[in-house]
PDB file of C-alpha atoms in Angstrom:
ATOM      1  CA  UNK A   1       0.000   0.000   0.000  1.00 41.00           C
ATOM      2  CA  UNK A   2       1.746   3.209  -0.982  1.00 40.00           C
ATOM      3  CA  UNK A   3       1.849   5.710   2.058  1.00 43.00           C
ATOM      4  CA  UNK A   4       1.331   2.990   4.102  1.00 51.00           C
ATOM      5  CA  UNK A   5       2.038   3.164   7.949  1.00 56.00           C
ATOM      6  CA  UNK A   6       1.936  -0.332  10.251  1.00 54.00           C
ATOM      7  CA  UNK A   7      -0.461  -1.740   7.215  1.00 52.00           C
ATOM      8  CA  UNK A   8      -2.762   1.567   7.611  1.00 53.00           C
ATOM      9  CA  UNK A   9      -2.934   3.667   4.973  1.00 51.00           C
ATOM     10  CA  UNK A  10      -2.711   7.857   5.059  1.00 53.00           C
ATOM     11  CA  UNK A  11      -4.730   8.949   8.645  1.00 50.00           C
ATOM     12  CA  UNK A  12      -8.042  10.505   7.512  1.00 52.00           C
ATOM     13  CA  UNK A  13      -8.943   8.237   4.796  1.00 59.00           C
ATOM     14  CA  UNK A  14     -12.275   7.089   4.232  1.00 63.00           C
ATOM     15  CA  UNK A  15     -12.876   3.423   5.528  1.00 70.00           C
ATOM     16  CA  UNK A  16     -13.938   0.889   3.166  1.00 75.00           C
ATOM     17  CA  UNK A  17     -16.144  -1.406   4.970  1.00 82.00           C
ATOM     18  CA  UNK A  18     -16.453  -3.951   2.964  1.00 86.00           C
ATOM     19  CA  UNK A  19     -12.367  -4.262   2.335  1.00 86.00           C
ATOM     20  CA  UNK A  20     -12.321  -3.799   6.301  1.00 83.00           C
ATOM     21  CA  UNK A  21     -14.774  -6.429   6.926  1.00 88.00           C
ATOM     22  CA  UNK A  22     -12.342  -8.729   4.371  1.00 89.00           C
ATOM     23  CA  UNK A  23      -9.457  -8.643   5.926  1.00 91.00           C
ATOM     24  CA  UNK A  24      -8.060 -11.476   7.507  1.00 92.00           C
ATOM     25  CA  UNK A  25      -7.147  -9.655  10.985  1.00 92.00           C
ATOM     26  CA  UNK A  26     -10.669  -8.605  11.165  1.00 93.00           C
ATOM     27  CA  UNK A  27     -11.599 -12.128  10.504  1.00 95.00           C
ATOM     28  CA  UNK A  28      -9.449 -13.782  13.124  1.00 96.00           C
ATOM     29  CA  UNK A  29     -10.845 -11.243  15.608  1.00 96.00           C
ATOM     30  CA  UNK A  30     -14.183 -12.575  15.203  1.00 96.00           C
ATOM     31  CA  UNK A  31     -13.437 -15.725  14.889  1.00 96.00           C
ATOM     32  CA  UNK A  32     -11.189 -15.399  18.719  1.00 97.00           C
ATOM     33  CA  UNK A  33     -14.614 -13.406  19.517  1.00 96.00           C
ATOM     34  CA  UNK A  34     -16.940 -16.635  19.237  1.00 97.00           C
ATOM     35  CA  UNK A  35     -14.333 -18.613  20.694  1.00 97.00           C
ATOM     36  CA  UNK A  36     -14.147 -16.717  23.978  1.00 97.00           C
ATOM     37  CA  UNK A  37     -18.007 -16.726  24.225  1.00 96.00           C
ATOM     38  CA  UNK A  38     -17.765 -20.998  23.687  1.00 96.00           C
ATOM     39  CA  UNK A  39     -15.413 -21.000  26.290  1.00 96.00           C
ATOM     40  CA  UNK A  40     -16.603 -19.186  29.666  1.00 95.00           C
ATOM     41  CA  UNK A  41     -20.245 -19.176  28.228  1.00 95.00           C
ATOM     42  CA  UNK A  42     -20.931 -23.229  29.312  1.00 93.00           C
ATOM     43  CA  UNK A  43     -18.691 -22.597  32.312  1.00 94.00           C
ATOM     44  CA  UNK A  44     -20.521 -20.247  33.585  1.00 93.00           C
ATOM     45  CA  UNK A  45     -24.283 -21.718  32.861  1.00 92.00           C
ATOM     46  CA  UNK A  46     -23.626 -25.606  33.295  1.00 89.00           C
ATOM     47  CA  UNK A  47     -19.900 -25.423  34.994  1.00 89.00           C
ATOM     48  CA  UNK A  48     -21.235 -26.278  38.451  1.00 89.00           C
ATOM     49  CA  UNK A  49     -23.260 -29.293  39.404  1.00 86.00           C
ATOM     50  CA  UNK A  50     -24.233 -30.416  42.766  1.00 79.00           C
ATOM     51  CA  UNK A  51     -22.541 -32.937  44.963  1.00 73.00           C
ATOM     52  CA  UNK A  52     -23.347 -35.969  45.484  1.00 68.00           C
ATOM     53  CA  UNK A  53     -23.672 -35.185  49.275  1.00 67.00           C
ATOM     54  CA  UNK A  54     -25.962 -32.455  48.923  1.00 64.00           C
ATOM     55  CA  UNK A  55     -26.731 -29.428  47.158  1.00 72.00           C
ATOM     56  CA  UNK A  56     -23.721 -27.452  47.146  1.00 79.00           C
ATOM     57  CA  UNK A  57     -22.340 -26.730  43.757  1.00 86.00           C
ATOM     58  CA  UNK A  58     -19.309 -27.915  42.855  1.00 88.00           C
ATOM     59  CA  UNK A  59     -16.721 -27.322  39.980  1.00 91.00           C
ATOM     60  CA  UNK A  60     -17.119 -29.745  37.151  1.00 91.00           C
ATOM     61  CA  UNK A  61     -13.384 -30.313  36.266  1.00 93.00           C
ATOM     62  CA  UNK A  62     -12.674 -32.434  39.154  1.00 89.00           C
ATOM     63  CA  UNK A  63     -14.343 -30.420  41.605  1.00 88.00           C
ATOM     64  CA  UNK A  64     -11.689 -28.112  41.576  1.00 91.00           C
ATOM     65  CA  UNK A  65     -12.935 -23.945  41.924  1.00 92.00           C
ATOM     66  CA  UNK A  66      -9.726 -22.880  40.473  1.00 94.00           C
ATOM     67  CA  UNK A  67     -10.058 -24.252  37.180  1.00 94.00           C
ATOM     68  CA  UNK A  68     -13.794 -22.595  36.646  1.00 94.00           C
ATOM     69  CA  UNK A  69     -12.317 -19.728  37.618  1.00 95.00           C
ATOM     70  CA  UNK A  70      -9.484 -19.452  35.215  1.00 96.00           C
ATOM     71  CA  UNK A  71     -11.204 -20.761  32.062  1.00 95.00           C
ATOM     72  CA  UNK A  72     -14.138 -17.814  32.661  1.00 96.00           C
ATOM     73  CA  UNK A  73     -11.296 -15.210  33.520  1.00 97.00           C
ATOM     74  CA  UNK A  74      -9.458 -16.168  30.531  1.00 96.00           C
ATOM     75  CA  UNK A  75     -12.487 -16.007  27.843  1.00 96.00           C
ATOM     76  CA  UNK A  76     -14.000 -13.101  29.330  1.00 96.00           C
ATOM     77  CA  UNK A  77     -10.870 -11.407  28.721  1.00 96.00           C
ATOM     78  CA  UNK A  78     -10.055 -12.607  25.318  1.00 97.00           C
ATOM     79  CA  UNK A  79     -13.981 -11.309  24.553  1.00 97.00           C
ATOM     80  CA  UNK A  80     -13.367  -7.766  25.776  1.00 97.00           C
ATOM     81  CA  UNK A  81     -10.011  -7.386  24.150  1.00 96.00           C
ATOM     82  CA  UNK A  82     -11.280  -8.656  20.766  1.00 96.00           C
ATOM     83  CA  UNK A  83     -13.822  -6.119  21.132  1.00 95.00           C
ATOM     84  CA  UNK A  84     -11.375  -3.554  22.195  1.00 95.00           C
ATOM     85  CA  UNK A  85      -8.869  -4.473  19.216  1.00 95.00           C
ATOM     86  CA  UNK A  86     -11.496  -4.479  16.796  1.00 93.00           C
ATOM     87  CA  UNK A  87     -12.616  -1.080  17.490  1.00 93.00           C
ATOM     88  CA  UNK A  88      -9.220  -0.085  17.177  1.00 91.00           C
ATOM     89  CA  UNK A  89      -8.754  -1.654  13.781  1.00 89.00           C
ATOM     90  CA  UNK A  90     -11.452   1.070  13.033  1.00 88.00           C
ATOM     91  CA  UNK A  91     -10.111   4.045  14.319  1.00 86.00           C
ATOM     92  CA  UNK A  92      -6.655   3.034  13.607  1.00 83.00           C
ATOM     93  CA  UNK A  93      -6.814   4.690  10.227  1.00 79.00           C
ATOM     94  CA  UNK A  94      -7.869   8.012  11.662  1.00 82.00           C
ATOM     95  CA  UNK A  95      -4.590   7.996  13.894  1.00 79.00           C
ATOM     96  CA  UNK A  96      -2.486  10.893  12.756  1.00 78.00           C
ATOM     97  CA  UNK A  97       0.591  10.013  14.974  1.00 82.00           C
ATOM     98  CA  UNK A  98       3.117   7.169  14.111  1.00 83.00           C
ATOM     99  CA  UNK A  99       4.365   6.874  17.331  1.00 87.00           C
ATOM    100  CA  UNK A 100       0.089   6.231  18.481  1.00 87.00           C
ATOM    101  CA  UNK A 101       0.050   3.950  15.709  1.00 86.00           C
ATOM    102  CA  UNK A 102       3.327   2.147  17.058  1.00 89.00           C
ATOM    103  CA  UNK A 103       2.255   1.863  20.354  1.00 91.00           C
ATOM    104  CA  UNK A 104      -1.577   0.304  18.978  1.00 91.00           C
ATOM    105  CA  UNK A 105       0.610  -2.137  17.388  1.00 92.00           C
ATOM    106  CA  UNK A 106       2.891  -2.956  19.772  1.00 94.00           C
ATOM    107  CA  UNK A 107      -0.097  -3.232  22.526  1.00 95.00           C
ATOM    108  CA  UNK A 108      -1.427  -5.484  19.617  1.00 94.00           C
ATOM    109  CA  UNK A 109       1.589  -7.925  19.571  1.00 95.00           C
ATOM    110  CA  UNK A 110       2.195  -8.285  23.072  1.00 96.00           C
ATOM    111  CA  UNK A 111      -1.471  -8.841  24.513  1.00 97.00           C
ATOM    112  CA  UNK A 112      -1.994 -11.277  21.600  1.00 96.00           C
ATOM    113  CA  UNK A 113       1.645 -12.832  22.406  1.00 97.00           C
ATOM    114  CA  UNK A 114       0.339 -13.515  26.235  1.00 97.00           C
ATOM    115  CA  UNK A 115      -3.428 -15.059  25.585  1.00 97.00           C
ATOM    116  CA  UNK A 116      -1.928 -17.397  22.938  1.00 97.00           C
ATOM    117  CA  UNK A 117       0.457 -18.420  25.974  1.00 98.00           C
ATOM    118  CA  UNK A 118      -2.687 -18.145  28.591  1.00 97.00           C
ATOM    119  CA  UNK A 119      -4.628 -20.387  26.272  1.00 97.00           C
ATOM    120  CA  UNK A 120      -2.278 -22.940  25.841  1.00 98.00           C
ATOM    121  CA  UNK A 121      -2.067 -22.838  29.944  1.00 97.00           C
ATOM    122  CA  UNK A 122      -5.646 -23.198  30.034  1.00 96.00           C
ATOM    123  CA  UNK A 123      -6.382 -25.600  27.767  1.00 97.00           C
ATOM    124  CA  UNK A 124      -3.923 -28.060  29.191  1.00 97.00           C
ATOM    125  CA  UNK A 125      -5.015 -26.824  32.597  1.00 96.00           C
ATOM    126  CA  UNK A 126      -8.570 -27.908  31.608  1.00 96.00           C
ATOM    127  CA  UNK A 127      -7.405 -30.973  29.738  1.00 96.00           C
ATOM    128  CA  UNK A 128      -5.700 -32.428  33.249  1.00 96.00           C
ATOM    129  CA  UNK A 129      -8.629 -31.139  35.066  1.00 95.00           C
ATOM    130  CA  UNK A 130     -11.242 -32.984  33.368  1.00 94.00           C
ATOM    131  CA  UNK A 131      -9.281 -36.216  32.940  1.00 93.00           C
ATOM    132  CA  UNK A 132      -9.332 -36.840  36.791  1.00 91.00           C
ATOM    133  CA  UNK A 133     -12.840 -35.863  37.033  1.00 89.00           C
ATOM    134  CA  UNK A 134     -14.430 -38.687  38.416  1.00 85.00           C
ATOM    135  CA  UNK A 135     -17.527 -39.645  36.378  1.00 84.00           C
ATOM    136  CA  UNK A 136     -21.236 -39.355  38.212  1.00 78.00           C
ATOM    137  CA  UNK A 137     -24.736 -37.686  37.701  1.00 75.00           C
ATOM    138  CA  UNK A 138     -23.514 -34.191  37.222  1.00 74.00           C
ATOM    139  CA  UNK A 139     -20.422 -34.770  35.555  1.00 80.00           C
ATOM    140  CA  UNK A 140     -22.468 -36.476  32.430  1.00 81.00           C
ATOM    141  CA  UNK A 141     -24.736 -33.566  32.457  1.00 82.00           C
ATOM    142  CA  UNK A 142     -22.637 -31.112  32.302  1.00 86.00           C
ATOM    143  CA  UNK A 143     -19.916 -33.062  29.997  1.00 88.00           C
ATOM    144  CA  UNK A 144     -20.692 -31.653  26.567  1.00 91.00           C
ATOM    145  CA  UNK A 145     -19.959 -28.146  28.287  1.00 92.00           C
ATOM    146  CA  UNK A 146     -16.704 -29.195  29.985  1.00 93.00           C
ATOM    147  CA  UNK A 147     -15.884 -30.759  26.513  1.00 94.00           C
ATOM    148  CA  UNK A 148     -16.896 -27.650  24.707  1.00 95.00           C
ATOM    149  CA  UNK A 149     -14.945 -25.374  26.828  1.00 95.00           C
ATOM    150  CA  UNK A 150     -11.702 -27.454  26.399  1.00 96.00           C
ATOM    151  CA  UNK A 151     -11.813 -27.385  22.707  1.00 96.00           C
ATOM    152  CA  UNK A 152     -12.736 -23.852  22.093  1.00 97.00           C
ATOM    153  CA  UNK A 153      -9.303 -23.279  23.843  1.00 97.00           C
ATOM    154  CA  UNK A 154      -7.381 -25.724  22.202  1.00 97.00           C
ATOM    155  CA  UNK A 155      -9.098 -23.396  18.851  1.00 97.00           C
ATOM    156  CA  UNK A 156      -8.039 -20.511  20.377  1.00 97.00           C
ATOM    157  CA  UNK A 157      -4.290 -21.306  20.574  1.00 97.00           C
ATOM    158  CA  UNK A 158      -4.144 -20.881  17.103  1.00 97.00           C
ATOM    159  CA  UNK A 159      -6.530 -17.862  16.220  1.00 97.00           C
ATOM    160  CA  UNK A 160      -4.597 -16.028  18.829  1.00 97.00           C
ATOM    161  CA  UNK A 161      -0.997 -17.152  17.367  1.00 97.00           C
ATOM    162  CA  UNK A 162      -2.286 -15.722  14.047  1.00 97.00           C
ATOM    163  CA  UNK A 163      -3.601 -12.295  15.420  1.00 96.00           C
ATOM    164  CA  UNK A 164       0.210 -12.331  17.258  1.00 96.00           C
ATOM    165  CA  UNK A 165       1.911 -12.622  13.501  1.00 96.00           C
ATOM    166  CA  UNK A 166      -0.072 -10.423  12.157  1.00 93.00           C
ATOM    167  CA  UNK A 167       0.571  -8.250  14.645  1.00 93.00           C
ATOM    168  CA  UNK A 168       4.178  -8.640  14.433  1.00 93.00           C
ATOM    169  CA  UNK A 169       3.980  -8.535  10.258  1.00 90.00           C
ATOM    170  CA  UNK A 170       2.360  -5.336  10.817  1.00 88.00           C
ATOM    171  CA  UNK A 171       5.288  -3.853  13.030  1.00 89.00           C
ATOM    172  CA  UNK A 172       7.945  -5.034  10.478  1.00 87.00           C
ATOM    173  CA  UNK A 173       6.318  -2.814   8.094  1.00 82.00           C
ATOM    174  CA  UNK A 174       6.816  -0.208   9.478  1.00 75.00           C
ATOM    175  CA  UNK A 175       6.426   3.287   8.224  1.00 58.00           C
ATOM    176  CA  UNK A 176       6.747   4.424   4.600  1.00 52.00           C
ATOM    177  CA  UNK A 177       8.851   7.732   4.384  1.00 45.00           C
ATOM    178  CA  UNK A 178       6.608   8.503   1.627  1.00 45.00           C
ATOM    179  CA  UNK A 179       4.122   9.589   3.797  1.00 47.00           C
ATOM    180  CA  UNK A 180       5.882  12.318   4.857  1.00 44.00           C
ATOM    181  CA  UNK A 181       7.080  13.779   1.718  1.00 43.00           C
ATOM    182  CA  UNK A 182       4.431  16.140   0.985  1.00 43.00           C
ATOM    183  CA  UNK A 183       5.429  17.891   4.173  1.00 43.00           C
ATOM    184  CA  UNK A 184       8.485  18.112   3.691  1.00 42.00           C
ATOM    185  CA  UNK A 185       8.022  19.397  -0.213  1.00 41.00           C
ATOM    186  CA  UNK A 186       5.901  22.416   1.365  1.00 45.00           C
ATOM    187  CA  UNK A 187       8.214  23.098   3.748  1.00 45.00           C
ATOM    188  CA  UNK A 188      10.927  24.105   1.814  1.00 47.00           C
ATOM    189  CA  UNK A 189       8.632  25.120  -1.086  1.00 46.00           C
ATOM    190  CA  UNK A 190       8.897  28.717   0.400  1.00 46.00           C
ATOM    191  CA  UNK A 191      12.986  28.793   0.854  1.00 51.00           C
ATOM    192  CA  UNK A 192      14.651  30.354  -2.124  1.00 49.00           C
ATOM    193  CA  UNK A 193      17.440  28.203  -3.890  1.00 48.00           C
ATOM    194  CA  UNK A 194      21.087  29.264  -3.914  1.00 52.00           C
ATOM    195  CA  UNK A 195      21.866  30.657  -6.919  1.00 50.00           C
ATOM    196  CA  UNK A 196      24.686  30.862  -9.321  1.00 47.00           C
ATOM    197  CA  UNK A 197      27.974  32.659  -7.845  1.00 53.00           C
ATOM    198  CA  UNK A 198      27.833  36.330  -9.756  1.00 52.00           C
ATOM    199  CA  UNK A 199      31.369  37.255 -10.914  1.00 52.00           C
ATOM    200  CA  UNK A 200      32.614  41.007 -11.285  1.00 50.00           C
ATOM    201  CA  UNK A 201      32.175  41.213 -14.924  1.00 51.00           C
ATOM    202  CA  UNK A 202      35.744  41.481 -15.695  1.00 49.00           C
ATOM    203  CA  UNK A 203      37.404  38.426 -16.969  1.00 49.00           C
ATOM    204  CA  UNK A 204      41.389  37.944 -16.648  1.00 48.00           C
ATOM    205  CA  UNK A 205      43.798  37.226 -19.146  1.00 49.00           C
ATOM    206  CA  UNK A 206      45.107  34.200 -16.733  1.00 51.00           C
ATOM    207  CA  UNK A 207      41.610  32.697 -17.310  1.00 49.00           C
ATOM    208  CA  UNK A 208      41.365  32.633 -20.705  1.00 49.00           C
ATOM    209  CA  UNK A 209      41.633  29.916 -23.154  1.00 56.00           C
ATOM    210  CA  UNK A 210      41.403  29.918 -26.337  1.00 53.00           C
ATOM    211  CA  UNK A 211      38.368  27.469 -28.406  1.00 55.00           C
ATOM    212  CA  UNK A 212      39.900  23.774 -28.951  1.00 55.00           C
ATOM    213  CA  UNK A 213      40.812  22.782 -32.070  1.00 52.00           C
ATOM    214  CA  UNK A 214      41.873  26.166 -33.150  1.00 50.00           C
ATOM    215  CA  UNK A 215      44.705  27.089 -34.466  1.00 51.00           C
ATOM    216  CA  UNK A 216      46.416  30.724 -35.060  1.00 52.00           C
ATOM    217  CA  UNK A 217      46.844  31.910 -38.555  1.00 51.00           C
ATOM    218  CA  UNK A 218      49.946  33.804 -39.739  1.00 53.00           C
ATOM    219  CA  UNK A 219      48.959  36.074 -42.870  1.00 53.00           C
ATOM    220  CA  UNK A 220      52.738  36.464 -43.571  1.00 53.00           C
ATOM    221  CA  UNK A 221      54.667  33.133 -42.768  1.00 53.00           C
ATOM    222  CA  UNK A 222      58.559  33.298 -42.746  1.00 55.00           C
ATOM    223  CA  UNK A 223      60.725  32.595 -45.721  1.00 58.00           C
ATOM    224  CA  UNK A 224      58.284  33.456 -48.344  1.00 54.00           C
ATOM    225  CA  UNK A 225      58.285  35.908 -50.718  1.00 61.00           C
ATOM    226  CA  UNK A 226      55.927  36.754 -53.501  1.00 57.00           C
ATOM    227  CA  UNK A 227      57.130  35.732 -56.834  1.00 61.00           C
ATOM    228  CA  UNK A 228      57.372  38.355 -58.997  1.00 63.00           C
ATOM    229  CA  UNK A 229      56.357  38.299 -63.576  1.00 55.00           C
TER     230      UNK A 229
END
């Protein structure tokens, strides 16, 4: 993209959103978007059963509070900062400042960095968790959310690794100079040139040569006399 700045073309240019809507940041956005709602959404609605002792709720991988806790933390996160980031992505072309735009991309590479590490921690977390649960009533009822939960975090390992290189593709690029060339061209638009150095008018005979390939011309060469009839 000529002008381009961190993948972002010139700030205050109108927003295609269809071409927006097509890329495939704004794709994996959504896509991490659903995931986070399949994740802490059955945690949070069929994540606790009852004991078999009584009627106090329990955690459904392997009773343990801890692991509830971290798996609705952790897509309740990812679904605010996919909302966050894609709002960004909107307003990004209106930022005038490529040190903002830096910093939106480098906030960009390093929250996406962590929840693709904090995903991978939760989905193995989850994993162990629901291997050692052991089976009864509530456990089969609520196994198709436990199970849903742990693969919508083994999905988002990779949506999130993709939003990180895309992140860190968009970094790379940088800033094109170009964009700054108009400002510079009407800066020094109104600064005269140097001109030529001006002499005195009065050449020296120590500076002058005569035309190449010239030669003098004697009208009455030595030795030679007219020959007389």
């Amino acid at each position: 993209m000529e002008g381009a700045s961190f993948g972002a073309g010139r700030a205050g240019a109108a927003l295609d959103p269809v071409s927006f809507a097509r890329r495939p940041q704004t794709l994996l956005r959504v896509a991490s978007w659903v995931f986070s709602i399949a994740v802490f959404g059955p945690i949070v609605n069929e994540g606790y059963v009852n004991t078999d002792s009584g009627p106090e709720l329990r955690c459904v991988f392997n009773g343990n509070a801890g692991a509830c806790r971290f798996g609705v933390a952790l897509g309740l996160g990812a679904f605010l900062a996919c909302a966050a980031f894609l709002l960004l992505d909107v307003r990004f072309q209106q930022i005038s400042s490529v040190r903002d735009r830096r910093r939106a991309v480098l906030l960009d590479l390093g929250f996406s960095g962590l929840w693709s590490f904090l995903w991978f921690v939760g989905f193995c977390f989850l994993t162990n968790q629901w291997q050692h649960t052991a089976p009864g009533p509530g456990t089969a009822q609520a196994g198709d959310a436990a199970r849903a939960a742990i693969a919508f975090s083994f999905f988002s390992i990779f949506s999130w690794v993709a939003l990180t290189v895309k992140a860190l593709q968009r970094f790379r690029l940088g800033t094109d100079m170009s964009l700054f060339a108009t400002e510079q061209l009407g800066a020094g638009a109104g600064q005269a040139y140097p001109g030529y150095p001006v002499g005195s008018g009065v050449e020296g005979t120590e500076t002058y040569q005569s035309p190449p390939f010239t030669e003098t011309l004697d009208t009455s060469p030595k030795g030679y006399q007219v020959p007389a009839y």
